[in-house]
Amino acid sequence: MEEEVPGAMGTSASLALRLGQIIFSSASLLFMSFRVEFYSFTSYCFLVTIMGLVIPWSMALALVDAYSIFLKSLPRRQRIMLIIIIGDWVLSFLSLAAACSTASVTNLLVEAGEQYWPLNLCRRYQLSAATAFFSWFLSFGSSLFNLWLLPSL
C-alpha cells in the first residue's frame, strides 16, 4: 500500500499546485510582455525565458495529475519521480533567481526616477516579479511534497 502524501504527484492538491503555477507563470509572462520594452534588460529577458519553460512543464504535469485523479491510478516509479523532482527543483530555483533579479532591477529603476524609465511600466514589472514569486512558491512546495514521497517508493 503506497503512502498518500497530500500535494504529491497524482493527488488533487498536486493538481491545484500545478494549476496555480500555470496561472501565476502566465500572469508574470503577460505582465512582462505587455509592451516590448523588456528586451532592454537581461533580467527581464531571463524572467520571460524561465516563465516560458515553467508553463509547459506545469501543464504537462497537471495533465498527468488529472489523468491519475480521474483513473484513480498512477504507476509511481522511482526514476520517473526522480526526474519530476529534479525538474521541479531546477525550475523552482531558476524562477526564484529570475524573480529576484527582476525585482531588484525594477526597484533600481523606480529609485532612479521617471526620467530613466516610465513609472507605470515599472509597476507592471513589479507585478510580474510578484507573480513570479508566487509561481516559485508553488513550484517549490510541489517539489518538496514529491521529495517527501520519494523514499516510500
PDB file of N, CA and C in Angstrom, residues 43-105:
ATOM      1  N   SER A  43      17.771  40.787 -17.086  1.00  0.00           N
ATOM      2  CA  SER A  43      16.989  40.088 -16.073  1.00  0.00           C
ATOM      3  C   SER A  43      15.534  39.932 -16.499  1.00  0.00           C
ATOM      4  N   TYR A  44      15.011  40.882 -17.252  1.00  0.00           N
ATOM      5  CA  TYR A  44      13.650  40.762 -17.749  1.00  0.00           C
ATOM      6  C   TYR A  44      13.553  39.662 -18.808  1.00  0.00           C
ATOM      7  N   CYS A  45      14.542  39.577 -19.672  1.00  0.00           N
ATOM      8  CA  CYS A  45      14.573  38.503 -20.666  1.00  0.00           C
ATOM      9  C   CYS A  45      14.711  37.140 -19.987  1.00  0.00           C
ATOM     10  N   PHE A  46      15.484  37.092 -18.903  1.00  0.00           N
ATOM     11  CA  PHE A  46      15.648  35.863 -18.141  1.00  0.00           C
ATOM     12  C   PHE A  46      14.322  35.413 -17.542  1.00  0.00           C
ATOM     13  N   LEU A  47      13.564  36.358 -17.000  1.00  0.00           N
ATOM     14  CA  LEU A  47      12.255  36.019 -16.424  1.00  0.00           C
ATOM     15  C   LEU A  47      11.304  35.491 -17.501  1.00  0.00           C
ATOM     16  N   VAL A  48      11.286  36.129 -18.651  1.00  0.00           N
ATOM     17  CA  VAL A  48      10.415  35.686 -19.737  1.00  0.00           C
ATOM     18  C   VAL A  48      10.812  34.274 -20.195  1.00  0.00           C
ATOM     19  N   THR A  49      12.098  34.006 -20.279  1.00  0.00           N
ATOM     20  CA  THR A  49      12.565  32.684 -20.689  1.00  0.00           C
ATOM     21  C   THR A  49      12.174  31.616 -19.681  1.00  0.00           C
ATOM     22  N   ILE A  50      12.388  31.886 -18.397  1.00  0.00           N
ATOM     23  CA  ILE A  50      12.092  30.894 -17.360  1.00  0.00           C
ATOM     24  C   ILE A  50      10.591  30.659 -17.250  1.00  0.00           C
ATOM     25  N   MET A  51       9.796  31.720 -17.296  1.00  0.00           N
ATOM     26  CA  MET A  51       8.342  31.530 -17.238  1.00  0.00           C
ATOM     27  C   MET A  51       7.842  30.788 -18.476  1.00  0.00           C
ATOM     28  N   GLY A  52       8.534  30.986 -19.597  1.00  0.00           N
ATOM     29  CA  GLY A  52       8.216  30.231 -20.804  1.00  0.00           C
ATOM     30  C   GLY A  52       8.554  28.756 -20.684  1.00  0.00           C
ATOM     31  N   LEU A  53       9.451  28.396 -19.782  1.00  0.00           N
ATOM     32  CA  LEU A  53       9.750  26.992 -19.511  1.00  0.00           C
ATOM     33  C   LEU A  53       8.851  26.401 -18.436  1.00  0.00           C
ATOM     34  N   VAL A  54       8.487  27.211 -17.462  1.00  0.00           N
ATOM     35  CA  VAL A  54       7.653  26.728 -16.351  1.00  0.00           C
ATOM     36  C   VAL A  54       6.240  26.389 -16.827  1.00  0.00           C
ATOM     37  N   ILE A  55       5.700  27.175 -17.730  1.00  0.00           N
ATOM     38  CA  ILE A  55       4.312  26.960 -18.168  1.00  0.00           C
ATOM     39  C   ILE A  55       4.117  25.587 -18.815  1.00  0.00           C
ATOM     40  N   PRO A  56       4.911  25.188 -19.831  1.00  0.00           N
ATOM     41  CA  PRO A  56       4.673  23.855 -20.403  1.00  0.00           C
ATOM     42  C   PRO A  56       4.998  22.706 -19.448  1.00  0.00           C
ATOM     43  N   TRP A  57       6.003  22.896 -18.585  1.00  0.00           N
ATOM     44  CA  TRP A  57       6.341  21.875 -17.593  1.00  0.00           C
ATOM     45  C   TRP A  57       5.155  21.656 -16.647  1.00  0.00           C
ATOM     46  N   SER A  58       4.589  22.739 -16.154  1.00  0.00           N
ATOM     47  CA  SER A  58       3.461  22.621 -15.230  1.00  0.00           C
ATOM     48  C   SER A  58       2.212  22.099 -15.937  1.00  0.00           C
ATOM     49  N   MET A  59       2.019  22.492 -17.189  1.00  0.00           N
ATOM     50  CA  MET A  59       0.863  21.987 -17.935  1.00  0.00           C
ATOM     51  C   MET A  59       0.962  20.477 -18.150  1.00  0.00           C
ATOM     52  N   ALA A  60       2.128  20.005 -18.500  1.00  0.00           N
ATOM     53  CA  ALA A  60       2.310  18.566 -18.713  1.00  0.00           C
ATOM     54  C   ALA A  60       2.063  17.789 -17.427  1.00  0.00           C
ATOM     55  N   LEU A  61       2.602  18.280 -16.319  1.00  0.00           N
ATOM     56  CA  LEU A  61       2.409  17.570 -15.058  1.00  0.00           C
ATOM     57  C   LEU A  61       0.988  17.719 -14.527  1.00  0.00           C
ATOM     58  N   ALA A  62       0.310  18.811 -14.853  1.00  0.00           N
ATOM     59  CA  ALA A  62      -1.103  18.950 -14.481  1.00  0.00           C
ATOM     60  C   ALA A  62      -1.955  17.947 -15.251  1.00  0.00           C
ATOM     61  N   LEU A  63      -1.612  17.714 -16.515  1.00  0.00           N
ATOM     62  CA  LEU A  63      -2.327  16.691 -17.287  1.00  0.00           C
ATOM     63  C   LEU A  63      -2.110  15.298 -16.702  1.00  0.00           C
ATOM     64  N   VAL A  64      -0.890  15.007 -16.264  1.00  0.00           N
ATOM     65  CA  VAL A  64      -0.616  13.717 -15.623  1.00  0.00           C
ATOM     66  C   VAL A  64      -1.395  13.603 -14.318  1.00  0.00           C
ATOM     67  N   ASP A  65      -1.451  14.675 -13.542  1.00  0.00           N
ATOM     68  CA  ASP A  65      -2.226  14.664 -12.299  1.00  0.00           C
ATOM     69  C   ASP A  65      -3.709  14.440 -12.572  1.00  0.00           C
ATOM     70  N   ALA A  66      -4.255  15.155 -13.543  1.00  0.00           N
ATOM     71  CA  ALA A  66      -5.674  14.998 -13.874  1.00  0.00           C
ATOM     72  C   ALA A  66      -5.962  13.584 -14.353  1.00  0.00           C
ATOM     73  N   TYR A  67      -5.082  13.043 -15.170  1.00  0.00           N
ATOM     74  CA  TYR A  67      -5.245  11.675 -15.661  1.00  0.00           C
ATOM     75  C   TYR A  67      -5.257  10.684 -14.495  1.00  0.00           C
ATOM     76  N   SER A  68      -4.332  10.846 -13.573  1.00  0.00           N
ATOM     77  CA  SER A  68      -4.244   9.910 -12.451  1.00  0.00           C
ATOM     78  C   SER A  68      -5.393  10.089 -11.464  1.00  0.00           C
ATOM     79  N   ILE A  69      -5.931  11.293 -11.338  1.00  0.00           N
ATOM     80  CA  ILE A  69      -7.064  11.515 -10.438  1.00  0.00           C
ATOM     81  C   ILE A  69      -8.326  10.866 -11.008  1.00  0.00           C
ATOM     82  N   PHE A  70      -8.558  11.061 -12.303  1.00  0.00           N
ATOM     83  CA  PHE A  70      -9.780  10.526 -12.897  1.00  0.00           C
ATOM     84  C   PHE A  70      -9.744   9.017 -13.065  1.00  0.00           C
ATOM     85  N   LEU A  71      -8.587   8.443 -13.275  1.00  0.00           N
ATOM     86  CA  LEU A  71      -8.477   6.990 -13.413  1.00  0.00           C
ATOM     87  C   LEU A  71      -8.121   6.298 -12.106  1.00  0.00           C
ATOM     88  N   LYS A  72      -7.884   7.058 -11.057  1.00  0.00           N
ATOM     89  CA  LYS A  72      -7.564   6.551  -9.718  1.00  0.00           C
ATOM     90  C   LYS A  72      -6.351   5.629  -9.690  1.00  0.00           C
ATOM     91  N   SER A  73      -5.454   5.822 -10.631  1.00  0.00           N
ATOM     92  CA  SER A  73      -4.229   5.020 -10.605  1.00  0.00           C
ATOM     93  C   SER A  73      -3.100   5.809 -11.250  1.00  0.00           C
ATOM     94  N   LEU A  74      -1.965   5.726 -10.643  1.00  0.00           N
ATOM     95  CA  LEU A  74      -0.755   6.315 -11.201  1.00  0.00           C
ATOM     96  C   LEU A  74       0.397   5.392 -10.848  1.00  0.00           C
ATOM     97  N   PRO A  75       0.971   4.759 -11.849  1.00  0.00           N
ATOM     98  CA  PRO A  75       2.125   3.911 -11.541  1.00  0.00           C
ATOM     99  C   PRO A  75       3.317   4.788 -11.169  1.00  0.00           C
ATOM    100  N   ARG A  76       3.636   4.830  -9.903  1.00  0.00           N
ATOM    101  CA  ARG A  76       4.748   5.664  -9.434  1.00  0.00           C
ATOM    102  C   ARG A  76       6.023   4.844  -9.470  1.00  0.00           C
ATOM    103  N   ARG A  77       6.906   5.258 -10.321  1.00  0.00           N
ATOM    104  CA  ARG A  77       8.206   4.614 -10.410  1.00  0.00           C
ATOM    105  C   ARG A  77       9.241   5.592  -9.894  1.00  0.00           C
ATOM    106  N   GLN A  78      10.247   5.042  -9.241  1.00  0.00           N
ATOM    107  CA  GLN A  78      11.233   5.882  -8.584  1.00  0.00           C
ATOM    108  C   GLN A  78      12.004   6.755  -9.575  1.00  0.00           C
ATOM    109  N   ARG A  79      12.356   6.233 -10.735  1.00  0.00           N
ATOM    110  CA  ARG A  79      13.120   7.020 -11.708  1.00  0.00           C
ATOM    111  C   ARG A  79      12.278   8.157 -12.288  1.00  0.00           C
ATOM    112  N   ILE A  80      11.014   7.878 -12.565  1.00  0.00           N
ATOM    113  CA  ILE A  80      10.145   8.927 -13.103  1.00  0.00           C
ATOM    114  C   ILE A  80       9.938  10.018 -12.060  1.00  0.00           C
ATOM    115  N   MET A  81       9.700   9.619 -10.818  1.00  0.00           N
ATOM    116  CA  MET A  81       9.528  10.613  -9.751  1.00  0.00           C
ATOM    117  C   MET A  81      10.810  11.409  -9.537  1.00  0.00           C
ATOM    118  N   LEU A  82      11.957  10.776  -9.681  1.00  0.00           N
ATOM    119  CA  LEU A  82      13.231  11.476  -9.529  1.00  0.00           C
ATOM    120  C   LEU A  82      13.406  12.520 -10.631  1.00  0.00           C
ATOM    121  N   ILE A  83      13.017  12.195 -11.858  1.00  0.00           N
ATOM    122  CA  ILE A  83      13.091  13.161 -12.958  1.00  0.00           C
ATOM    123  C   ILE A  83      12.155  14.335 -12.700  1.00  0.00           C
ATOM    124  N   ILE A  84      10.950  14.053 -12.209  1.00  0.00           N
ATOM    125  CA  ILE A  84       9.994  15.117 -11.896  1.00  0.00           C
ATOM    126  C   ILE A  84      10.518  16.007 -10.774  1.00  0.00           C
ATOM    127  N   ILE A  85      11.097  15.401  -9.753  1.00  0.00           N
ATOM    128  CA  ILE A  85      11.628  16.168  -8.620  1.00  0.00           C
ATOM    129  C   ILE A  85      12.795  17.047  -9.066  1.00  0.00           C
ATOM    130  N   ILE A  86      13.703  16.488  -9.862  1.00  0.00           N
ATOM    131  CA  ILE A  86      14.845  17.274 -10.337  1.00  0.00           C
ATOM    132  C   ILE A  86      14.373  18.416 -11.230  1.00  0.00           C
ATOM    133  N   GLY A  87      13.409  18.134 -12.108  1.00  0.00           N
ATOM    134  CA  GLY A  87      12.858  19.187 -12.957  1.00  0.00           C
ATOM    135  C   GLY A  87      12.192  20.282 -12.151  1.00  0.00           C
ATOM    136  N   ASP A  88      11.438  19.890 -11.120  1.00  0.00           N
ATOM    137  CA  ASP A  88      10.809  20.888 -10.256  1.00  0.00           C
ATOM    138  C   ASP A  88      11.833  21.728  -9.513  1.00  0.00           C
ATOM    139  N   TRP A  89      12.879  21.079  -8.992  1.00  0.00           N
ATOM    140  CA  TRP A  89      13.908  21.810  -8.249  1.00  0.00           C
ATOM    141  C   TRP A  89      14.640  22.797  -9.151  1.00  0.00           C
ATOM    142  N   VAL A  90      15.024  22.335 -10.326  1.00  0.00           N
ATOM    143  CA  VAL A  90      15.758  23.211 -11.244  1.00  0.00           C
ATOM    144  C   VAL A  90      14.899  24.399 -11.645  1.00  0.00           C
ATOM    145  N   LEU A  91      13.653  24.138 -12.047  1.00  0.00           N
ATOM    146  CA  LEU A  91      12.789  25.237 -12.470  1.00  0.00           C
ATOM    147  C   LEU A  91      12.393  26.142 -11.313  1.00  0.00           C
ATOM    148  N   SER A  92      12.262  25.587 -10.112  1.00  0.00           N
ATOM    149  CA  SER A  92      11.904  26.458  -8.992  1.00  0.00           C
ATOM    150  C   SER A  92      13.057  27.394  -8.631  1.00  0.00           C
ATOM    151  N   PHE A  93      14.281  26.889  -8.647  1.00  0.00           N
ATOM    152  CA  PHE A  93      15.408  27.772  -8.337  1.00  0.00           C
ATOM    153  C   PHE A  93      15.673  28.777  -9.451  1.00  0.00           C
ATOM    154  N   LEU A  94      15.469  28.361 -10.692  1.00  0.00           N
ATOM    155  CA  LEU A  94      15.618  29.316 -11.793  1.00  0.00           C
ATOM    156  C   LEU A  94      14.545  30.396 -11.739  1.00  0.00           C
ATOM    157  N   SER A  95      13.313  30.007 -11.388  1.00  0.00           N
ATOM    158  CA  SER A  95      12.257  31.026 -11.291  1.00  0.00           C
ATOM    159  C   SER A  95      12.479  31.940 -10.090  1.00  0.00           C
ATOM    160  N   LEU A  96      13.052  31.421  -9.009  1.00  0.00           N
ATOM    161  CA  LEU A  96      13.406  32.285  -7.883  1.00  0.00           C
ATOM    162  C   LEU A  96      14.487  33.282  -8.300  1.00  0.00           C
ATOM    163  N   ALA A  97      15.487  32.811  -9.019  1.00  0.00           N
ATOM    164  CA  ALA A  97      16.552  33.711  -9.477  1.00  0.00           C
ATOM    165  C   ALA A  97      16.000  34.764 -10.427  1.00  0.00           C
ATOM    166  N   ALA A  98      15.123  34.354 -11.328  1.00  0.00           N
ATOM    167  CA  ALA A  98      14.540  35.306 -12.277  1.00  0.00           C
ATOM    168  C   ALA A  98      13.665  36.332 -11.571  1.00  0.00           C
ATOM    169  N   ALA A  99      12.875  35.880 -10.597  1.00  0.00           N
ATOM    170  CA  ALA A  99      12.009  36.804  -9.860  1.00  0.00           C
ATOM    171  C   ALA A  99      12.830  37.789  -9.034  1.00  0.00           C
ATOM    172  N   CYS A 100      13.893  37.302  -8.396  1.00  0.00           N
ATOM    173  CA  CYS A 100      14.746  38.188  -7.597  1.00  0.00           C
ATOM    174  C   CYS A 100      15.471  39.208  -8.476  1.00  0.00           C
ATOM    175  N   SER A 101      15.983  38.765  -9.592  1.00  0.00           N
ATOM    176  CA  SER A 101      16.700  39.712 -10.460  1.00  0.00           C
ATOM    177  C   SER A 101      15.744  40.736 -11.058  1.00  0.00           C
ATOM    178  N   THR A 102      14.539  40.310 -11.427  1.00  0.00           N
ATOM    179  CA  THR A 102      13.553  41.242 -11.959  1.00  0.00           C
ATOM    180  C   THR A 102      13.128  42.252 -10.901  1.00  0.00           C
ATOM    181  N   ALA A 103      12.912  41.779  -9.685  1.00  0.00           N
ATOM    182  CA  ALA A 103      12.509  42.683  -8.608  1.00  0.00           C
ATOM    183  C   ALA A 103      13.615  43.689  -8.294  1.00  0.00           C
ATOM    184  N   SER A 104      14.875  43.249  -8.310  1.00  0.00           N
ATOM    185  CA  SER A 104      15.962  44.173  -7.979  1.00  0.00           C
ATOM    186  C   SER A 104      16.172  45.217  -9.079  1.00  0.00           C
ATOM    187  N   VAL A 105      16.102  44.818 -10.333  1.00  0.00           N
ATOM    188  CA  VAL A 105      16.267  45.776 -11.423  1.00  0.00           C
ATOM    189  C   VAL A 105      15.100  46.757 -11.446  1.00  0.00           C
TER     190      VAL A 105
END
